[in-house]
Coordinates of C-alpha atoms and ligand atoms in Angstrom, one line a residue:
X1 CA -22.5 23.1 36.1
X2 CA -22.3 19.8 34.2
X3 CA -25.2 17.2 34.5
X4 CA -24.0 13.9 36.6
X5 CA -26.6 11.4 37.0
X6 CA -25.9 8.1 39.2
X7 CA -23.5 5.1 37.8
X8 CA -26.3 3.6 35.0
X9 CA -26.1 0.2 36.1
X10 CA -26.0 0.2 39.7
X11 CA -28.9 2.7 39.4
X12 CA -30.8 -0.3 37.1
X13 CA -29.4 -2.7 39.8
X14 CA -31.5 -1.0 42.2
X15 CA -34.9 0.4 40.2
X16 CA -35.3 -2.7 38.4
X17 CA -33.1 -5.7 39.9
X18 CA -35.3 -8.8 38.7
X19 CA -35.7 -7.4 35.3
X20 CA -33.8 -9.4 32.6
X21 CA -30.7 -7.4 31.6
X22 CA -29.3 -10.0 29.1
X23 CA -29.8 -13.1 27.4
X24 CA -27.7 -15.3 25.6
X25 CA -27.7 -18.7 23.6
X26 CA -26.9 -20.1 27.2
X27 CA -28.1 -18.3 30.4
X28 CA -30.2 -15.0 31.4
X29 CA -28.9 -12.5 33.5
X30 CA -31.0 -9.8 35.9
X31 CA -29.7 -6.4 35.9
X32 CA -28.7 -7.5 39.8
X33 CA -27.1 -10.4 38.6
X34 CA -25.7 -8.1 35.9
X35 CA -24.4 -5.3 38.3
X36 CA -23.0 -8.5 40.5
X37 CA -20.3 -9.6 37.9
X38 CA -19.6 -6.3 36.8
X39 CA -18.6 -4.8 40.4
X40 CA -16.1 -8.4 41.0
X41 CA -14.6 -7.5 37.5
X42 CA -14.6 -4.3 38.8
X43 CA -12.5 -5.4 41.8
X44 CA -10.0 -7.7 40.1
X45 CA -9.1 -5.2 37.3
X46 CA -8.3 -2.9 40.0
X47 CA -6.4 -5.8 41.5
X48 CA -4.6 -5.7 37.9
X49 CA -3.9 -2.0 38.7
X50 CA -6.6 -0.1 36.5
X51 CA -7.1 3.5 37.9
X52 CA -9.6 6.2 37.5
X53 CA -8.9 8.1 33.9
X54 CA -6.9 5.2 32.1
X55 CA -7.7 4.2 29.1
X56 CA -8.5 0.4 28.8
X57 CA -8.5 -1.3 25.8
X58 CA -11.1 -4.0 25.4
X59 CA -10.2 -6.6 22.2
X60 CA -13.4 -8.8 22.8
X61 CA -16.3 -10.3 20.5
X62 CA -19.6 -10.4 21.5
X63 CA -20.7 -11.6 24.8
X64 CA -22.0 -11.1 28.1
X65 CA -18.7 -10.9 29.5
X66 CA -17.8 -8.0 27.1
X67 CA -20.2 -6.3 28.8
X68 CA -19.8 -6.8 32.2
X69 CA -16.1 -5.3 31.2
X70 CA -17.3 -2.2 29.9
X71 CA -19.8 -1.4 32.8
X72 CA -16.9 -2.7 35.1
X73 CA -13.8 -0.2 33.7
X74 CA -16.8 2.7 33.9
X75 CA -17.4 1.5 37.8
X76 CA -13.9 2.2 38.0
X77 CA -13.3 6.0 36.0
X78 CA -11.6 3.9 33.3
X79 CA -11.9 5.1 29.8
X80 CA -12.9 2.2 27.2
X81 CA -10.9 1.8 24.1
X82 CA -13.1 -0.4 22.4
X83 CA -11.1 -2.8 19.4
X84 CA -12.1 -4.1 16.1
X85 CA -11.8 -7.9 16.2
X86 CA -10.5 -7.6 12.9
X87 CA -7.6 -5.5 12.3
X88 CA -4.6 -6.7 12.1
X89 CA -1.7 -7.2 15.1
X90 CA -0.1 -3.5 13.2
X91 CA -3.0 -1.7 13.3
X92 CA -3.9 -3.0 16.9
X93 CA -0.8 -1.6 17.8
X94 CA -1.0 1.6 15.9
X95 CA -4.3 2.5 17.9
X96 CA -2.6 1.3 21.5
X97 CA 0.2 3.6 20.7
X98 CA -2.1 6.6 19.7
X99 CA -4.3 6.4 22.3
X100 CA -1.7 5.2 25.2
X101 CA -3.9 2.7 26.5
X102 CA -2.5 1.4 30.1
X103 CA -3.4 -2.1 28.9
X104 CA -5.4 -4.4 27.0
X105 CA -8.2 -7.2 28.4
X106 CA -8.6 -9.6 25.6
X107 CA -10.5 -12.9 24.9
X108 CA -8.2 -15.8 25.7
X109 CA -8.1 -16.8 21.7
X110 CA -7.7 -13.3 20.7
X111 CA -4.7 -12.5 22.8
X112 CA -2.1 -13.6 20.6
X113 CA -3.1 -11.0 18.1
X114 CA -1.9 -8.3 20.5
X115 CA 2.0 -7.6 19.7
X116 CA 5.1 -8.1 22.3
X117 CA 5.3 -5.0 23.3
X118 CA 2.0 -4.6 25.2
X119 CA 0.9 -5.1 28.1
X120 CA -2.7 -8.2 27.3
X121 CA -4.7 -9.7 30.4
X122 CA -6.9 -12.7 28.9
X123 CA -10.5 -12.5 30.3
X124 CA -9.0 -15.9 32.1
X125 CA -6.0 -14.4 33.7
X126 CA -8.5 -11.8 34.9
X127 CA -11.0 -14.3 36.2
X128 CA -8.6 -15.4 38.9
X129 CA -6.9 -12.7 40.2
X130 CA -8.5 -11.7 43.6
X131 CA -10.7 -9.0 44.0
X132 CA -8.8 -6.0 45.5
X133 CA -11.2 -2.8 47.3
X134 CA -11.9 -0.2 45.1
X135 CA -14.0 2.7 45.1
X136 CA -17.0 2.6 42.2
X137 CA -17.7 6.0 40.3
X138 CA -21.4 7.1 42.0
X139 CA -21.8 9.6 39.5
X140 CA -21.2 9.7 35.8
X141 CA -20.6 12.8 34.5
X142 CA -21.8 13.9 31.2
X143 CA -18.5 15.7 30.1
X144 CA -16.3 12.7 30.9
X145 CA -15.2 10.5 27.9
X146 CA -17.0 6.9 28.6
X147 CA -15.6 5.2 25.2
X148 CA -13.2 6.0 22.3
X149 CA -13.5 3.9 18.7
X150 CA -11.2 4.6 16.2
X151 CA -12.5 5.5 12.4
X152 CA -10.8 3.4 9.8
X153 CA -9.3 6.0 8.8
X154 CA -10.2 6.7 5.5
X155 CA -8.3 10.1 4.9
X156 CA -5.6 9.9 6.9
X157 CA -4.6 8.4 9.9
X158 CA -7.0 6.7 11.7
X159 CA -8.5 8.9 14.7
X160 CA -10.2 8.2 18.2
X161 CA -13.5 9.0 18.1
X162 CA -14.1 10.5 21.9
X163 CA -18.1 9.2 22.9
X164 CA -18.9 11.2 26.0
X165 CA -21.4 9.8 28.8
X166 CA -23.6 12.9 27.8
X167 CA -23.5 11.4 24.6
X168 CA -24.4 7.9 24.8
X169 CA -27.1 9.4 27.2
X170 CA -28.5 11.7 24.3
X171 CA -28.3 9.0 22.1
X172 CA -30.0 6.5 23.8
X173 CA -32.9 9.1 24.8
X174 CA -33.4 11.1 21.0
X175 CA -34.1 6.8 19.9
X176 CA -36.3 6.4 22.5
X177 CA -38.3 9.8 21.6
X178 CA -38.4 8.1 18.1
X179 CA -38.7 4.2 18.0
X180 CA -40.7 4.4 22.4
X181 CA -40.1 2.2 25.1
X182 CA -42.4 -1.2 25.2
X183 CA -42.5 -3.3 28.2
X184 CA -41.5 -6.1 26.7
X185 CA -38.7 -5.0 24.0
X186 CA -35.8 -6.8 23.7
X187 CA -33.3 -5.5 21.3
X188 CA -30.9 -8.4 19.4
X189 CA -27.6 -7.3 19.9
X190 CA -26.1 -8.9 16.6
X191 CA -23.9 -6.2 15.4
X192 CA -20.4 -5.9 17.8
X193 CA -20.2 -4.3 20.5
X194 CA -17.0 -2.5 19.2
X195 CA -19.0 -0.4 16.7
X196 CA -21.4 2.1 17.9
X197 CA -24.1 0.2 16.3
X198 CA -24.0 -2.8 18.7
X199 CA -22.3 -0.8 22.2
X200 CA -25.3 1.4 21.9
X201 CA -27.7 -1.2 22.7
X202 CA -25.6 -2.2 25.5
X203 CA -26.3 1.7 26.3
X204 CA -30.1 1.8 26.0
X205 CA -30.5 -1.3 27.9
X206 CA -29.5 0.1 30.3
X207 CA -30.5 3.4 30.3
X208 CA -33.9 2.0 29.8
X209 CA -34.1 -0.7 31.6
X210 CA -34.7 -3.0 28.5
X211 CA -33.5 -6.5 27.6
X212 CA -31.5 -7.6 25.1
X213 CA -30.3 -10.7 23.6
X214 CA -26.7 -10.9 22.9
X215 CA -25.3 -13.2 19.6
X216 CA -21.9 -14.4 19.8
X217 CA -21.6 -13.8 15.8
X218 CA -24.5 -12.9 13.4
X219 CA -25.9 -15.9 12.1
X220 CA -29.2 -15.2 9.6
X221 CA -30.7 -18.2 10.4
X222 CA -31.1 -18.0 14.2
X223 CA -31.8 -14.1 14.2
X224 CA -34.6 -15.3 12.1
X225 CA -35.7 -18.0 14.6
X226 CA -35.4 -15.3 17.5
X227 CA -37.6 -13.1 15.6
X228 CA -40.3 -15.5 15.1
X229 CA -40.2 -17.2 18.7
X230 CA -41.1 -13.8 19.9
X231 CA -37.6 -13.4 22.0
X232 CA -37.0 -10.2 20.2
X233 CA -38.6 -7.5 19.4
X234 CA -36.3 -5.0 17.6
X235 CA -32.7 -5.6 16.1
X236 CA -30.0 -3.4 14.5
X237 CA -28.9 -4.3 10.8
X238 CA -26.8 -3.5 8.4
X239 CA -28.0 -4.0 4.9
X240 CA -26.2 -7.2 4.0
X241 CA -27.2 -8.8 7.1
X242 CA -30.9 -8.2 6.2
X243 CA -30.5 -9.5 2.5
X244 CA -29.4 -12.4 4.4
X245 CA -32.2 -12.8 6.6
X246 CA -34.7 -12.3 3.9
X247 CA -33.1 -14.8 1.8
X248 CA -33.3 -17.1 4.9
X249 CA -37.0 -16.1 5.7
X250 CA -38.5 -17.7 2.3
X251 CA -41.8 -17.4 3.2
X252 CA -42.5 -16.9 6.7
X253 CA -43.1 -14.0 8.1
X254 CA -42.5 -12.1 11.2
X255 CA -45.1 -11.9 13.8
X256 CA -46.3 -8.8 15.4
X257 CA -44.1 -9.0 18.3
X258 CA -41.2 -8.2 16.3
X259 CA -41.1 -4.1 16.2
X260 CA -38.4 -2.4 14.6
X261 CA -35.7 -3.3 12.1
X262 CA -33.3 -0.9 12.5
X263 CA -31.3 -0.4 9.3
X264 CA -28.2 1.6 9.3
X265 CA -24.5 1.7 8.6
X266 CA -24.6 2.5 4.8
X267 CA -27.2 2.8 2.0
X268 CA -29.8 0.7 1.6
X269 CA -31.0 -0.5 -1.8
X270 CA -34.3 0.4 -2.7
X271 CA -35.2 -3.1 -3.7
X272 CA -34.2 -4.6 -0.5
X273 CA -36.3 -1.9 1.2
X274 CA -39.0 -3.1 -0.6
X275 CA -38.6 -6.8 -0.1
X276 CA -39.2 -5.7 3.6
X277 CA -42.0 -3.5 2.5
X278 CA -43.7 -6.6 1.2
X279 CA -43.1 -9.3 3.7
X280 CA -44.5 -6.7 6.1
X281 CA -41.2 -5.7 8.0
X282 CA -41.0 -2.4 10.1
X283 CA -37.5 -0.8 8.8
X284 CA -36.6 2.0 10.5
X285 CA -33.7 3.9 8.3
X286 CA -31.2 5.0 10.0
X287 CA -28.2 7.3 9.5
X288 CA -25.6 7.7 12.5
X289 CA -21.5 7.4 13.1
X290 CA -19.3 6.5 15.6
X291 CA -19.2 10.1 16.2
X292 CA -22.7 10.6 16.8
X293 CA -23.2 7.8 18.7
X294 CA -25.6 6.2 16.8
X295 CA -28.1 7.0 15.5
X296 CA -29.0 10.9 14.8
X297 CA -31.5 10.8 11.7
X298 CA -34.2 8.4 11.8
X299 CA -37.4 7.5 9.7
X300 CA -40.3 7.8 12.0
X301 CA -43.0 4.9 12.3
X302 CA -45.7 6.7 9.9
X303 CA -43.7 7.3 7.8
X304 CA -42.0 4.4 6.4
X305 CA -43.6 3.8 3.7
X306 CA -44.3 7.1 2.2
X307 CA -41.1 8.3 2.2
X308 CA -39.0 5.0 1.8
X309 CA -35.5 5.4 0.9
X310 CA -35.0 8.4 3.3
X311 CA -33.2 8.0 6.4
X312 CA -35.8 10.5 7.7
X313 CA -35.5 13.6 10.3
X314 CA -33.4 14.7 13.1
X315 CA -34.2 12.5 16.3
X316 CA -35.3 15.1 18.8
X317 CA -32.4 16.5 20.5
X318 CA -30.7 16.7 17.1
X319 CA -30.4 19.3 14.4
X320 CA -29.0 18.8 10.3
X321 CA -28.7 21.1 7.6
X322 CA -27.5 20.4 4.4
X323 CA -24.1 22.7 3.1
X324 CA -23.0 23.3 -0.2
X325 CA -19.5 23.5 -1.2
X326 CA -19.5 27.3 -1.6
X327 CA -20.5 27.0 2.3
X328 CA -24.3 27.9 1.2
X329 CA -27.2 26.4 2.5
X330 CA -28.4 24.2 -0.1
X331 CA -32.6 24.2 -1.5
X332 CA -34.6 21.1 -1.1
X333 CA -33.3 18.5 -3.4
X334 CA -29.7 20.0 -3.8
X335 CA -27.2 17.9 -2.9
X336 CA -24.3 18.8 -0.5
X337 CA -22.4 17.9 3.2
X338 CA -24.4 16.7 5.7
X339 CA -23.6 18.9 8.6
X340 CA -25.1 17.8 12.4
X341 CA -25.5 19.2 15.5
X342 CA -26.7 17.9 18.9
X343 CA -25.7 16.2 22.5
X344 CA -25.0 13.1 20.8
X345 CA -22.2 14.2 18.8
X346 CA -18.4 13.6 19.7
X347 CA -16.3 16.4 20.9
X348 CA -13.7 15.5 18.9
X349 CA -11.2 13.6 18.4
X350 CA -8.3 12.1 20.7
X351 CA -4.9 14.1 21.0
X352 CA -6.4 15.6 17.2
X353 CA -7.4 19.2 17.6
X354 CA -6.3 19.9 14.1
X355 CA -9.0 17.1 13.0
X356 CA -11.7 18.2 15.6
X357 CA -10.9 21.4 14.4
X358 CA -11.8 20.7 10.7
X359 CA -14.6 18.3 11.2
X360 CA -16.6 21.1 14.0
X361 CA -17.1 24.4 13.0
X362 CA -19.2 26.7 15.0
X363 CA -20.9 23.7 17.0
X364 CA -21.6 22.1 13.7
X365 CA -20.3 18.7 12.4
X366 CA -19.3 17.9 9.6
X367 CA -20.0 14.5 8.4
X368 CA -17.8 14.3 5.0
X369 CA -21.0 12.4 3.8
X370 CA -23.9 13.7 0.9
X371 CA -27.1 14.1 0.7
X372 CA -29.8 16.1 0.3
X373 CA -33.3 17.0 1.9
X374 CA -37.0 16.5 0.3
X375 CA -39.0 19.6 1.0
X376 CA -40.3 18.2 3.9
X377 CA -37.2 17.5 6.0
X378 CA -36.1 14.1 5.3
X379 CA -32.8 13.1 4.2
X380 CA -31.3 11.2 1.6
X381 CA -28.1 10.0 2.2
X382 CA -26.3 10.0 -1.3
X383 CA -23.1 8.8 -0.1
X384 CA -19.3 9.7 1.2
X385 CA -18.0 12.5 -0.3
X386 CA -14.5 10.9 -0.6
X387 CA -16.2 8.1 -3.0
X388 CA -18.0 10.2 -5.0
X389 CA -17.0 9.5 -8.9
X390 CA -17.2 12.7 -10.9
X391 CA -17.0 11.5 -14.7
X392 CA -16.8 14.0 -17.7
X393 CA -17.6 16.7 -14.6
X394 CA -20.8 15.1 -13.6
X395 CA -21.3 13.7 -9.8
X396 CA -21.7 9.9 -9.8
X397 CA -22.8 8.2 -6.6
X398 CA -21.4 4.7 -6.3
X399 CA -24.5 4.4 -4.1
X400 CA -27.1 4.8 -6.6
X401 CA -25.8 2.2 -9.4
X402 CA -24.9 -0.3 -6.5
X403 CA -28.5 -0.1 -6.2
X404 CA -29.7 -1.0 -9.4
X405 CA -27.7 -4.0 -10.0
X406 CA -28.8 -5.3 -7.1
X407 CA -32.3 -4.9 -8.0
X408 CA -31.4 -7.5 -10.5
X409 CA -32.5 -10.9 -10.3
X410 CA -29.3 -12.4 -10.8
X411 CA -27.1 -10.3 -8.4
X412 CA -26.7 -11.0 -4.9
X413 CA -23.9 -7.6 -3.9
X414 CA -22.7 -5.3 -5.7
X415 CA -20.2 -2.3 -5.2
X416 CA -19.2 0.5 -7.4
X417 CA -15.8 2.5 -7.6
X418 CA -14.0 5.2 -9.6
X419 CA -11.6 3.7 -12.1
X420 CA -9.2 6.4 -14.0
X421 CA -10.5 7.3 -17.7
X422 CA -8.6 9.0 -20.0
X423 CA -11.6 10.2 -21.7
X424 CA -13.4 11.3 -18.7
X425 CA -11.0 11.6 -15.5
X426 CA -13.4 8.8 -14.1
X427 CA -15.7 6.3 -14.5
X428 CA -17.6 3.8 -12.6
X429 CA -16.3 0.0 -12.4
X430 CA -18.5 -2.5 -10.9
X431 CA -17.5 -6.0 -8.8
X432 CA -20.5 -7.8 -8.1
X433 CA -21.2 -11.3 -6.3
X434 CA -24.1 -13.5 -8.8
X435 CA -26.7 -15.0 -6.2
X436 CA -26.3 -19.0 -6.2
X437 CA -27.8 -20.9 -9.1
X438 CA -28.3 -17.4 -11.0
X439 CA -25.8 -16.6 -14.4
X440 CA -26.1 -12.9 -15.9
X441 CA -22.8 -11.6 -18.3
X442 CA -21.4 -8.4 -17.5
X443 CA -23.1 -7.5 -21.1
X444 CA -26.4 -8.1 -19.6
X445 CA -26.1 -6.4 -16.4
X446 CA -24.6 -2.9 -18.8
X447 CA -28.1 -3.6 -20.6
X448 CA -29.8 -3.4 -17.4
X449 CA -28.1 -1.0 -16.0
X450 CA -28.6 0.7 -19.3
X451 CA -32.6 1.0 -18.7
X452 CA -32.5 2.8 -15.5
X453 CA -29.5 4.8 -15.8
X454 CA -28.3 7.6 -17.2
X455 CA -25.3 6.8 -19.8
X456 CA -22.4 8.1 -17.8
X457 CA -23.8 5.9 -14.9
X458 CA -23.0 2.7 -16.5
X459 CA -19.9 1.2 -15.3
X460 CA -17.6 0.8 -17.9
X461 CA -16.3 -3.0 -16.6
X462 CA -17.9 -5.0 -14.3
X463 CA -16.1 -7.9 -12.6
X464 CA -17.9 -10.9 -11.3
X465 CA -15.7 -12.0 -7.6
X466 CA -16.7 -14.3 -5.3
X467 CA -16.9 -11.9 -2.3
X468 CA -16.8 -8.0 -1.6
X469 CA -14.3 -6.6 0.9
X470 CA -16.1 -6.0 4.1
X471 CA -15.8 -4.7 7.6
X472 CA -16.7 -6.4 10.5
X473 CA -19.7 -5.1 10.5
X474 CA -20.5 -5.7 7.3
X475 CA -20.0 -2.7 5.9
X476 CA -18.3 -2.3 2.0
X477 CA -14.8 -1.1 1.7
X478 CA -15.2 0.5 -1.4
X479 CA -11.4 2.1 -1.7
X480 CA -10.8 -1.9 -1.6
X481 CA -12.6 -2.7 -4.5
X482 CA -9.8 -1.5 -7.1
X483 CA -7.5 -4.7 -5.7
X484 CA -10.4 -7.4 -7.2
X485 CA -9.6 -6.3 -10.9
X486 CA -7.6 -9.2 -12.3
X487 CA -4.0 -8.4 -12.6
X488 CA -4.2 -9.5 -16.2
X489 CA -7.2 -7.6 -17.0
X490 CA -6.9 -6.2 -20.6
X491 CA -9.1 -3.3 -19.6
X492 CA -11.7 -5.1 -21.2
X493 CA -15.3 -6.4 -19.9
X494 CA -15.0 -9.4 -17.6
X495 CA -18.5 -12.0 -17.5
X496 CA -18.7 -15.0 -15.4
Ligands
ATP1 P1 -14.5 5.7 8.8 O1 -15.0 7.0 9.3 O2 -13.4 5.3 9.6 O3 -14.3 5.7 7.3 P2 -17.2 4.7 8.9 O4 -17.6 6.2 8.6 O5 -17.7 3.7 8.0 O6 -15.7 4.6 9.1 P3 -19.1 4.6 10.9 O7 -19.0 5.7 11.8 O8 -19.5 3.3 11.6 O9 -17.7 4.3 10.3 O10 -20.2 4.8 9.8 C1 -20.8 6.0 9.5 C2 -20.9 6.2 8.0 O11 -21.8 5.2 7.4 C3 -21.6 7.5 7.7 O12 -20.7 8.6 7.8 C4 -22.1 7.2 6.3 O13 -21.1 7.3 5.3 C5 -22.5 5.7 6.4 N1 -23.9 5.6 6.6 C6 -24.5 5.5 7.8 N2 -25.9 5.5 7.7 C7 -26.1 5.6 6.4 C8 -27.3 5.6 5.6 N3 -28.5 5.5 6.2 N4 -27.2 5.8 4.3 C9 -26.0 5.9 3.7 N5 -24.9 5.9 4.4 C10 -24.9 5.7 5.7
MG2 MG1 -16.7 8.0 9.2

């Protein structure tokens, strides 16, 4: 029999209905207050003719009203298609058609993004329709799909990601068993709530019972004043929002208050890891997907420091093992798939059993990324396998020289490609962003790169742009990078 446990927030509502649910820049919400507005959305989307098992698409950013519409479709058995804010109106409509969503609720100023041909409520529209009666889900059911997010699809066509309630609820429990539960956490919801990354804080808030502060956009500066005022006490990062907070930080420093950095999303640099290190920050690595809902590898508290640069060990319900291409298990330190297993990953994909089929063999997923594991257990992400670089037969990780240039002084990002070689099949081309007020010539930077790398590391050009192609949340787009070489580029070595 499957495991049902009562509707999450109306359970919160009633354990703990004075406790702070959410804040924002303007207001504070209990989780009664919180359950409140949820259960009238509730009512006037059923007004608007949502039903039990539709899928809804929600095309929001940030806010507490995004929220309440998540928890509200759930009230209602409605399956959340959650939207990236930044595709574009074909792409929208690509997922809409995929996924058949019944309709979409969209931010007023989003709307017009959405094409003719489907059917868009704006959050205002929806705010004055009368409620209607409906009946509330008492039970969610660990089986049932609660959300679906849609990979960018890297390899293909893109493909909906199918996050169970049994998974968020694993999720949001193995990170608990890792990071605990303080009385007084509040966890800064600056990430969006359309990526795992941010809707699982949404999750553990209230799962736990936990506050958190939800940001409208990321903005270095105020996470930074948050931080120090005490009104938070963890946060979820991505690398490039941390440089930016560090860079903000000068020389303050965070108080004790302030608990876990969570850092996840992609690589992190060693040198930014080490920044943190010194200003006394507690990063927590982190390596997760959409389709594990989160986090699923995690560096424990004690170890940190000792083994910085890992992403560290399973969380508790979770397993990983590390597979090489001849479908061997590899030895400490030899690199291959990561392959996970657990209650927090998907059960596939949307309408995609060929996918789901590929990606989970025998219980196991696979991941499509690298790595490999120390000899105690930790991980080391190493990087996609689809933007692996193999030069002259030898396995170069984008990853690894992104790092070193931006342990330069002068360098403020950095990403790394494979650009064809006649020579060598491949090589590595680099684009990187100088910090403000810095120079460095793309002579220097080969020099540099030069004294920490091995030769067929060194990218061949390196292009100075003003800004790397990102994702909304932040993330590099390194199949993107090919587009910044100059159209009248002679092949040769571009400097600033
Ligand atoms: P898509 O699958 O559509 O290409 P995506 O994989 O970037 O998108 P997410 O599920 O948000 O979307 O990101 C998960 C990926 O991010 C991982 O598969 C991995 O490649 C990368 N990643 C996450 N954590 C880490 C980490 N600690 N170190 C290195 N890479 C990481
Ligand atoms: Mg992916």
């Amino acid at each position: 029999m499957q495991t049902s446990l009562p509707n999450w927030l109306m359970q919160r509502a009633f354990l703990t209905p004075e406790r702070i649910a959410v804040y924002d820049e303007q207001a504070a919400k209990t989780f009664a207050e919180l359950h409140e507005s949820a259960a009238k959305k509730a009512r006037q989307l059923a007004n608007a003719g949502v039903r039990k098992g539709d899928i809804i698409a929600v095309f929001m950013k940030n806010s507490v009203a995004m929220i309440e519409f998540i928890h509200a479709l759930h009230y209602l058995g409605a399956i959340v298609l959650l939207q990236n804010t930044r595709l574009t109106s074909y792409e929208l409509a690509w997922q809409l058609k995929d996924s058949e969503a019944a309709c979409v609720i969209a931010d007023d100023e989003l709307a017009d993004r959405m094409g003719e041909d489907v059917r868009v409520i704006t959050v205002s529209e929806l705010s004055a329709l009368p409620e209607a009666d409906a009946e509330f889900q008492q039970y969610y059911h660990f089986d049932d799909v609660a959300t679906i997010m849609y990979t960018s699809g890297t390899t293909g066509k893109p493909k909906g990601v199918l996050q169970t309630y049994g998974n968020h609820w694993w999720s949001a429990i193995g990170s608990a068993l890792n990071l605990g539960l303080h009385e007084n956490d509040c966890w800064l919801a600056a990430v969006p709530f359309f990526h795992i990354s941010g809707l699982s804080i949404m999750m553990r808030s209230v799962i736990y019972g936990m506050s958190m502060y939800v940001m409208h956009a990321f903005d270095a500066k105020k996470a930074n004043e948050l931080i120090i005022a005490g009104k938070v006490t963890m946060m979820s990062v991505v690398s490039a929002m941390l440089q930016k907070m560090i860079s903000d930080l000068g020389e303050r420093r965070y108080p004790e208050t302030f608990r876990c950095m969570l850092l996840g999303g992609g690589p992190a640099p060693t040198p930014l890891l080490e920044a943190c290190k010194a200003k006394g920050i507690p990063v927590y690595q982190t390596y997760g997907m959409t389709e594990t809902s989160s986090q699923i590898v995690t560096l424990a508290p004690e170890y940190s420091l000792t083994k910085l640069g890992s992403a560290g060990k399973p969380l508790f319900p979770a397993q990983l093992r590390i597979e090489k291409e001849d479908g061997q298990a590899a030895r400490p330190y030899e690199p291959g798939e990561i392959v996970v297993k657990g209650p927090n990953v998907t059960k596939g994909y949307l309408r995609r059993p060929d996918a789901t089929e590929e990606a989970i063999r025998d219980g196991w997923f696979y991941t499509g990324d690298i790595g490999y594991i120390d000899e105690d257990g930790f991980l080391y992400v190493l990087d996609r396998r689809s933007d692996l670089i193999i030069s002259g037969g030898e396995n170069v990780y984008p990853a690894e020289i992104e790092a070193v240039l931006l342990s330069h002084e002068a360098v403020e990002e950095a990403g790394v490609t494979g650009i064809d070689d006649e020579t060598w099949g491949q090589v590595p081309c680099a684009f990187v962003k100088l910090k403000s007020g810095y120079s460095a010539t793309a002579e220097q930077l080969k020099q540099f790169c030069q004294e920490r790398l091995a030769k067929y590391k060194i990218p061949k050009q390196i292009y100075f742009v003003e800004q790397l192609p990102r994702n909304a949340s932040q993330k590099l787009l390194r199949r993107q990078l090919k587009q910044l070489i100059p159209t009248n580029s002679l092949g040769g070595t571009s400097s600033s």
